[in-house]
Short mmCIF file of C-alpha atoms in Angstrom, two decimals:
data_model
loop_
_atom_site.label_atom_id
_atom_site.label_comp_id
_atom_site.label_asym_id
_atom_site.label_seq_id
_atom_site.Cartn_x
_atom_site.Cartn_y
_atom_site.Cartn_z
CA MET A 195 0.00 0.00 0.00
CA ALA A 196 1.25 3.47 -0.94
CA SER A 197 2.42 5.83 1.76
CA ILE A 198 -0.31 8.21 2.95
CA THR A 199 0.39 11.90 3.51
CA VAL A 200 -2.15 14.08 5.31
CA SER A 201 -2.22 17.74 4.28
CA ASP A 202 -3.11 20.66 6.52
CA GLU A 203 -6.39 21.11 4.63
CA GLU A 204 -7.28 17.43 4.96
CA LEU A 205 -6.49 17.49 8.67
CA GLN A 206 -8.70 20.52 9.23
CA SER A 207 -11.57 19.10 7.18
CA LEU A 208 -11.42 15.72 8.91
CA THR A 209 -11.15 17.05 12.48
CA GLN A 210 -14.00 19.52 11.91
CA ALA A 211 -16.21 16.76 10.50
CA ILE A 212 -15.47 14.51 13.50
CA LEU A 213 -16.19 17.36 15.91
CA ARG A 214 -19.55 18.14 14.28
CA ARG A 215 -20.69 14.52 13.98
CA TYR A 216 -19.23 12.91 17.11
CA ASP A 217 -18.42 15.84 19.42
CA ILE A 218 -14.82 14.60 19.66
CA ASP A 219 -12.35 17.49 19.58
CA PHE A 220 -8.91 16.88 18.06
CA THR A 221 -7.99 20.55 17.74
CA CYS A 222 -5.78 20.36 20.85
CA TYR A 223 -3.63 17.56 19.45
CA GLU A 224 -0.20 18.36 18.06
CA PRO A 225 -0.85 18.55 14.26
CA ASN A 226 2.13 16.59 12.95
CA SER A 227 1.63 13.81 15.48
CA LEU A 228 -2.07 13.63 14.62
CA LYS A 229 -1.28 13.52 10.89
CA ARG A 230 1.01 10.54 11.42
CA ARG A 231 -1.62 8.72 13.43
CA ILE A 232 -4.33 9.40 10.86
CA ALA A 233 -2.05 8.13 8.08
CA ARG A 234 -1.31 5.01 10.10
CA SER A 235 -5.01 4.41 10.79
CA ILE A 236 -5.82 4.68 7.07
CA ASN A 237 -3.32 1.91 6.32
CA VAL A 238 -4.35 -0.31 9.23
CA LEU A 239 -8.07 0.10 8.43
CA LYS A 240 -7.36 -0.71 4.78
CA LEU A 241 -8.58 2.57 3.32
CA GLU A 242 -7.06 4.38 0.37
CA SER A 243 -7.06 8.06 1.31
CA VAL A 244 -8.08 10.71 3.82
CA HIS A 245 -11.18 11.29 1.70
CA ASN A 246 -12.17 7.60 2.03
CA LEU A 247 -11.73 7.88 5.80
CA TRP A 248 -13.81 11.08 5.87
CA VAL A 249 -16.64 9.42 3.90
CA LYS A 250 -16.54 6.26 6.04
CA LEU A 251 -16.76 8.25 9.27
CA LEU A 252 -19.68 10.32 8.00
CA LYS A 253 -21.68 7.37 6.64
CA ASP A 254 -20.99 4.76 9.33
CA ARG A 255 -21.27 5.99 12.91
CA SER A 256 -19.88 2.72 14.28
CA PHE A 257 -16.62 3.27 12.38
CA ILE A 258 -15.55 5.92 14.89
CA TYR A 259 -14.69 3.13 17.35
CA PRO A 260 -11.99 1.31 15.32
CA PHE A 261 -10.71 4.70 14.14
CA MET A 262 -10.36 5.99 17.71
CA ASP A 263 -8.67 2.77 18.76
CA GLU A 264 -5.99 3.30 16.10
CA ILE A 265 -5.60 7.02 16.81
CA SER A 266 -5.13 6.47 20.54
CA VAL A 267 -2.59 3.63 20.44
CA GLY A 268 -0.37 4.21 23.48
CA LEU A 269 3.26 3.71 24.44
CA THR A 270 2.90 1.16 27.21
CA SER A 271 4.63 -1.78 28.86
CA MET A 272 4.52 -3.32 32.31
CA PHE A 273 7.26 -1.98 34.59
CA ARG A 274 8.66 0.27 31.88
CA ASP A 275 11.22 2.58 33.52
CA PRO A 276 12.07 0.44 36.59
CA ILE A 277 13.42 3.47 38.48
CA LEU A 278 9.87 4.83 38.63
CA TRP A 279 8.44 1.69 40.20
CA ARG A 280 11.30 1.35 42.69
CA THR A 281 10.85 4.98 43.72
CA LEU A 282 7.11 4.47 44.12
CA LYS A 283 7.57 1.38 46.26
CA ASN A 284 10.40 2.65 48.44
CA ASP A 285 9.78 6.40 48.73
CA ILE A 286 6.20 7.32 47.77
CA LEU A 287 3.93 4.53 48.97
CA THR A 288 5.52 4.27 52.41
CA PRO A 289 4.21 7.67 53.61
CA LEU A 290 0.98 7.34 51.61
CA GLY A 291 0.42 3.96 53.24
CA ARG A 292 -0.30 5.74 56.52
CA LYS A 293 -3.49 7.19 55.03
CA ASP A 294 -6.84 5.42 55.42
CA THR A 295 -7.32 5.37 51.64
CA ILE A 296 -4.91 5.84 48.74
CA ASP A 297 -6.65 7.34 45.71
CA VAL A 298 -5.00 6.81 42.31
CA TRP A 299 -5.89 7.98 38.80
CA HIS A 300 -4.38 6.32 35.74
CA ALA A 301 -5.13 9.01 33.12
CA GLY A 302 -4.76 7.52 29.65
CA CYS A 303 -4.37 3.94 30.89
CA SER A 304 -4.30 2.43 27.37
CA THR A 305 -4.31 -1.39 27.52
CA GLY A 306 -3.68 -1.50 31.26
CA GLU A 307 -0.02 -2.39 31.66
CA GLU A 308 0.56 0.57 33.98
CA VAL A 309 -2.52 -0.35 36.03
CA TYR A 310 -1.32 -3.93 36.59
CA SER A 311 2.20 -2.74 37.36
CA MET A 312 0.80 -0.48 40.06
CA GLY A 313 -1.39 -3.31 41.34
CA ILE A 314 1.68 -5.51 41.77
CA VAL A 315 3.60 -2.77 43.59
CA LEU A 316 0.63 -2.13 45.88
CA HIS A 317 0.32 -5.87 46.55
CA GLU A 318 4.00 -6.09 47.47
CA LYS A 319 3.55 -3.16 49.86
CA GLY A 320 0.42 -4.69 51.38
CA LEU A 321 -1.67 -1.68 50.30
CA LEU A 322 -4.12 -3.12 47.76
CA ALA A 323 -6.99 -3.29 50.25
CA LYS A 324 -6.81 0.41 51.10
CA THR A 325 -6.38 1.65 47.52
CA LYS A 326 -9.12 3.03 45.28
CA ALA A 327 -8.16 3.64 41.65
CA LEU A 328 -9.70 5.11 38.51
CA ALA A 329 -8.31 4.03 35.12
CA THR A 330 -9.46 6.06 32.12
CA ASP A 331 -8.85 6.15 28.39
CA ILE A 332 -10.55 7.46 25.26
CA SER A 333 -10.20 4.06 23.54
CA GLU A 334 -12.88 1.49 24.41
CA ALA A 335 -10.87 -1.31 22.79
CA ALA A 336 -7.79 -0.47 24.85
CA MET A 337 -9.83 -0.49 28.05
CA ALA A 338 -11.39 -3.82 27.09
CA THR A 339 -7.90 -5.31 27.12
CA ALA A 340 -7.15 -3.56 30.41
CA ARG A 341 -10.28 -4.97 32.03
CA THR A 342 -9.57 -8.56 30.95
CA GLY A 343 -5.84 -8.39 31.67
CA LYS A 344 -5.07 -10.78 28.80
CA TYR A 345 -1.69 -10.36 27.11
CA HIS A 346 0.27 -12.28 24.48
CA GLU A 347 2.99 -14.67 25.61
CA LEU A 348 5.68 -12.54 23.94
CA LYS A 349 4.47 -9.48 25.84
CA ILE A 350 4.55 -11.39 29.12
CA ALA A 351 8.19 -12.33 28.45
CA GLU A 352 9.00 -8.63 27.94
CA TYR A 353 7.14 -7.66 31.12
CA GLU A 354 9.01 -10.36 33.06
CA LYS A 355 12.35 -8.80 32.09
CA ASN A 356 11.14 -5.33 33.07
CA TYR A 357 9.85 -6.64 36.40
CA GLN A 358 13.20 -8.25 37.22
CA GLN A 359 14.90 -4.87 36.75
CA TYR A 360 12.42 -3.41 39.23
CA ASN A 361 12.54 -6.31 41.71
CA ALA A 362 15.38 -8.77 41.13
CA THR A 363 14.22 -11.09 43.92
CA GLY A 364 10.52 -11.10 43.03
CA LEU A 365 8.57 -13.68 41.03
CA PHE A 366 6.53 -12.13 38.23
CA ARG A 367 4.93 -15.50 37.41
CA ARG A 368 2.95 -15.23 40.66
CA TYR A 369 0.85 -12.49 39.08
CA HIS A 370 -0.40 -14.15 35.88
CA GLN A 371 -1.72 -17.48 34.64
CA PRO A 372 -1.54 -19.08 31.17
CA ASN A 373 -4.73 -19.44 29.13
CA CYS A 374 -5.56 -20.59 25.60
CA THR A 375 -4.56 -17.31 23.93
CA GLY A 376 -1.67 -16.13 26.11
CA HIS A 377 -1.63 -15.13 29.77
CA VAL A 378 -4.15 -13.44 32.03
CA MET A 379 -3.20 -11.24 34.97
CA ASN A 380 -4.56 -12.07 38.43
CA LYS A 381 -7.90 -10.33 38.99
CA GLU A 382 -7.00 -9.33 42.55
CA LEU A 383 -4.62 -6.77 41.06
CA VAL A 384 -7.50 -4.68 39.70
CA GLU A 385 -10.38 -5.42 42.07
CA HIS A 386 -9.85 -1.89 43.44
CA VAL A 387 -9.93 -0.29 39.97
CA THR A 388 -12.84 1.35 38.14
CA PHE A 389 -12.32 1.50 34.37
CA LYS A 390 -14.09 4.38 32.62
CA SER A 391 -14.12 6.04 29.19
CA HIS A 392 -12.73 9.57 29.48
CA ASN A 393 -11.39 12.31 27.22
CA LEU A 394 -8.59 14.25 28.90
CA ILE A 395 -9.26 17.31 26.76
CA THR A 396 -12.99 17.67 27.42
CA ASP A 397 -13.81 15.69 30.59
CA LEU A 398 -13.05 16.50 34.22
CA PRO A 399 -12.10 13.84 36.78
CA PRO A 400 -14.72 13.00 39.43
CA ARG A 401 -12.62 13.60 42.57
CA LYS A 402 -9.17 14.41 43.94
CA PHE A 403 -6.31 11.92 44.04
CA ASP A 404 -3.11 11.13 45.91
CA ILE A 405 -1.33 9.94 42.75
CA ILE A 406 -2.06 10.87 39.14
CA PHE A 407 -0.32 8.93 36.38
CA CYS A 408 -0.32 10.55 32.94
CA ARG A 409 2.58 8.94 31.15
CA ASN A 410 3.42 9.33 27.46
CA VAL A 411 -0.05 10.67 26.69
CA MET A 412 0.52 14.41 26.44
CA ILE A 413 3.18 14.01 23.74
CA TYR A 414 0.26 14.11 21.31
CA PHE A 415 -1.17 17.41 22.60
CA ASP A 416 -0.28 20.96 21.67
CA HIS A 417 1.55 23.31 24.05
CA ALA A 418 -1.56 25.10 25.36
CA SER A 419 -3.31 21.81 26.14
CA LYS A 420 -0.26 20.50 28.00
CA VAL A 421 -0.14 23.63 30.16
CA ARG A 422 -3.87 23.41 30.87
CA LEU A 423 -3.71 19.71 31.77
CA ILE A 424 -0.77 20.17 34.13
CA GLN A 425 -2.76 22.87 35.92
CA GLN A 426 -5.84 20.63 36.00
CA PHE A 427 -3.82 17.78 37.49
CA HIS A 428 -2.55 20.17 40.16
CA ASP A 429 -6.14 21.16 40.97
CA TYR A 430 -7.21 17.52 41.30
CA LEU A 431 -4.32 16.36 43.46
CA ASN A 432 -4.75 16.18 47.21
CA GLU A 433 -2.29 18.24 49.23
CA GLY A 434 1.10 16.56 48.97
CA GLY A 435 -0.12 14.37 46.11
CA TYR A 436 2.08 13.16 43.28
CA LEU A 437 1.97 13.73 39.51
CA ILE A 438 3.84 11.10 37.47
CA ILE A 439 4.54 11.87 33.81
CA GLY A 440 6.22 9.88 31.05
CA PHE A 441 9.80 9.83 29.87
CA TYR A 442 8.69 10.89 26.38
CA ASP A 443 6.42 13.76 27.40
CA ALA A 444 9.12 16.49 27.51
CA LEU A 445 7.03 18.35 30.10
CA VAL A 446 9.64 19.20 32.73
CA PRO A 447 10.09 22.79 31.43
CA LEU A 448 6.32 23.29 31.84
CA ILE A 449 6.23 22.17 35.49
CA ASP A 450 5.77 25.22 37.73
CA LYS A 451 8.34 24.99 40.55
CA SER A 452 6.09 27.12 42.75
CA LYS A 453 3.40 24.41 42.54
CA TYR A 454 5.41 21.20 42.38
CA HIS A 455 8.45 19.84 44.19
CA TYR A 456 10.72 17.68 42.03
CA THR A 457 10.53 14.48 44.08
CA ASN A 458 12.56 12.45 41.60
CA LEU A 459 13.45 14.03 38.28
CA ASP A 460 14.81 10.78 36.81
CA ALA A 461 11.53 9.00 37.57
CA LYS A 462 9.48 12.05 36.47
CA ILE A 463 7.66 12.27 39.84
CA PHE A 464 6.48 15.67 41.06
CA GLN A 465 4.82 16.42 44.41
CA LYS A 466 2.17 19.08 44.80
CA ILE A 467 3.24 21.90 47.09
#
């Protein structure tokens, strides 16, 4: 299939059509990143052009779901960036564990790898029972995977290696079981989690949190949206709460030092002042 290029005019026409028909606003996404994702979705969905995509979205309302699933593909892996998970376990969860309830928001949870990683860390700290978590994403298909916790055998092998870098003496195999299509994560790891469809650009969270994860999601947003979201996260953190961003987000220059303390710059953890 020929390489697809999305022009500025095509991007504007497509995003305006989606906004009018589905009330989904892409105007806050970084244009070049969005163009690449649209081009990729056209290939994956076996269409021939931006015009074909535009027609399909206007004629078939159900087509928005596979399109959104392709657009919102995330950068995710269990125990990616082991320094983050070690810092959480050793430095962050110890003081938070003295609270009656630990409230966590996984903003842009994708297919759930981050959620299960956190569940394992909480289990190892003995804090699962006192944790309440919200996991949100704009992609229904991604959240379906997150809810079931089913992952391919090759993925599990990758996650095992990541886990060993986080906890060299732990046994990752304790947390998943083989099934006919791969492996399924233990349900106890997400019994405290509510999965919910949510658009970071247009929807507000329902409550305040002690920890907000938003990792490798905002790389797709424009500068103004990043600034607004960082402020919103600050508003929805409890006093002394923690914002955890991704290694690819390039957001450190946008973090206001009068509002956040750099708890661990390498792990991209910032504490609300």
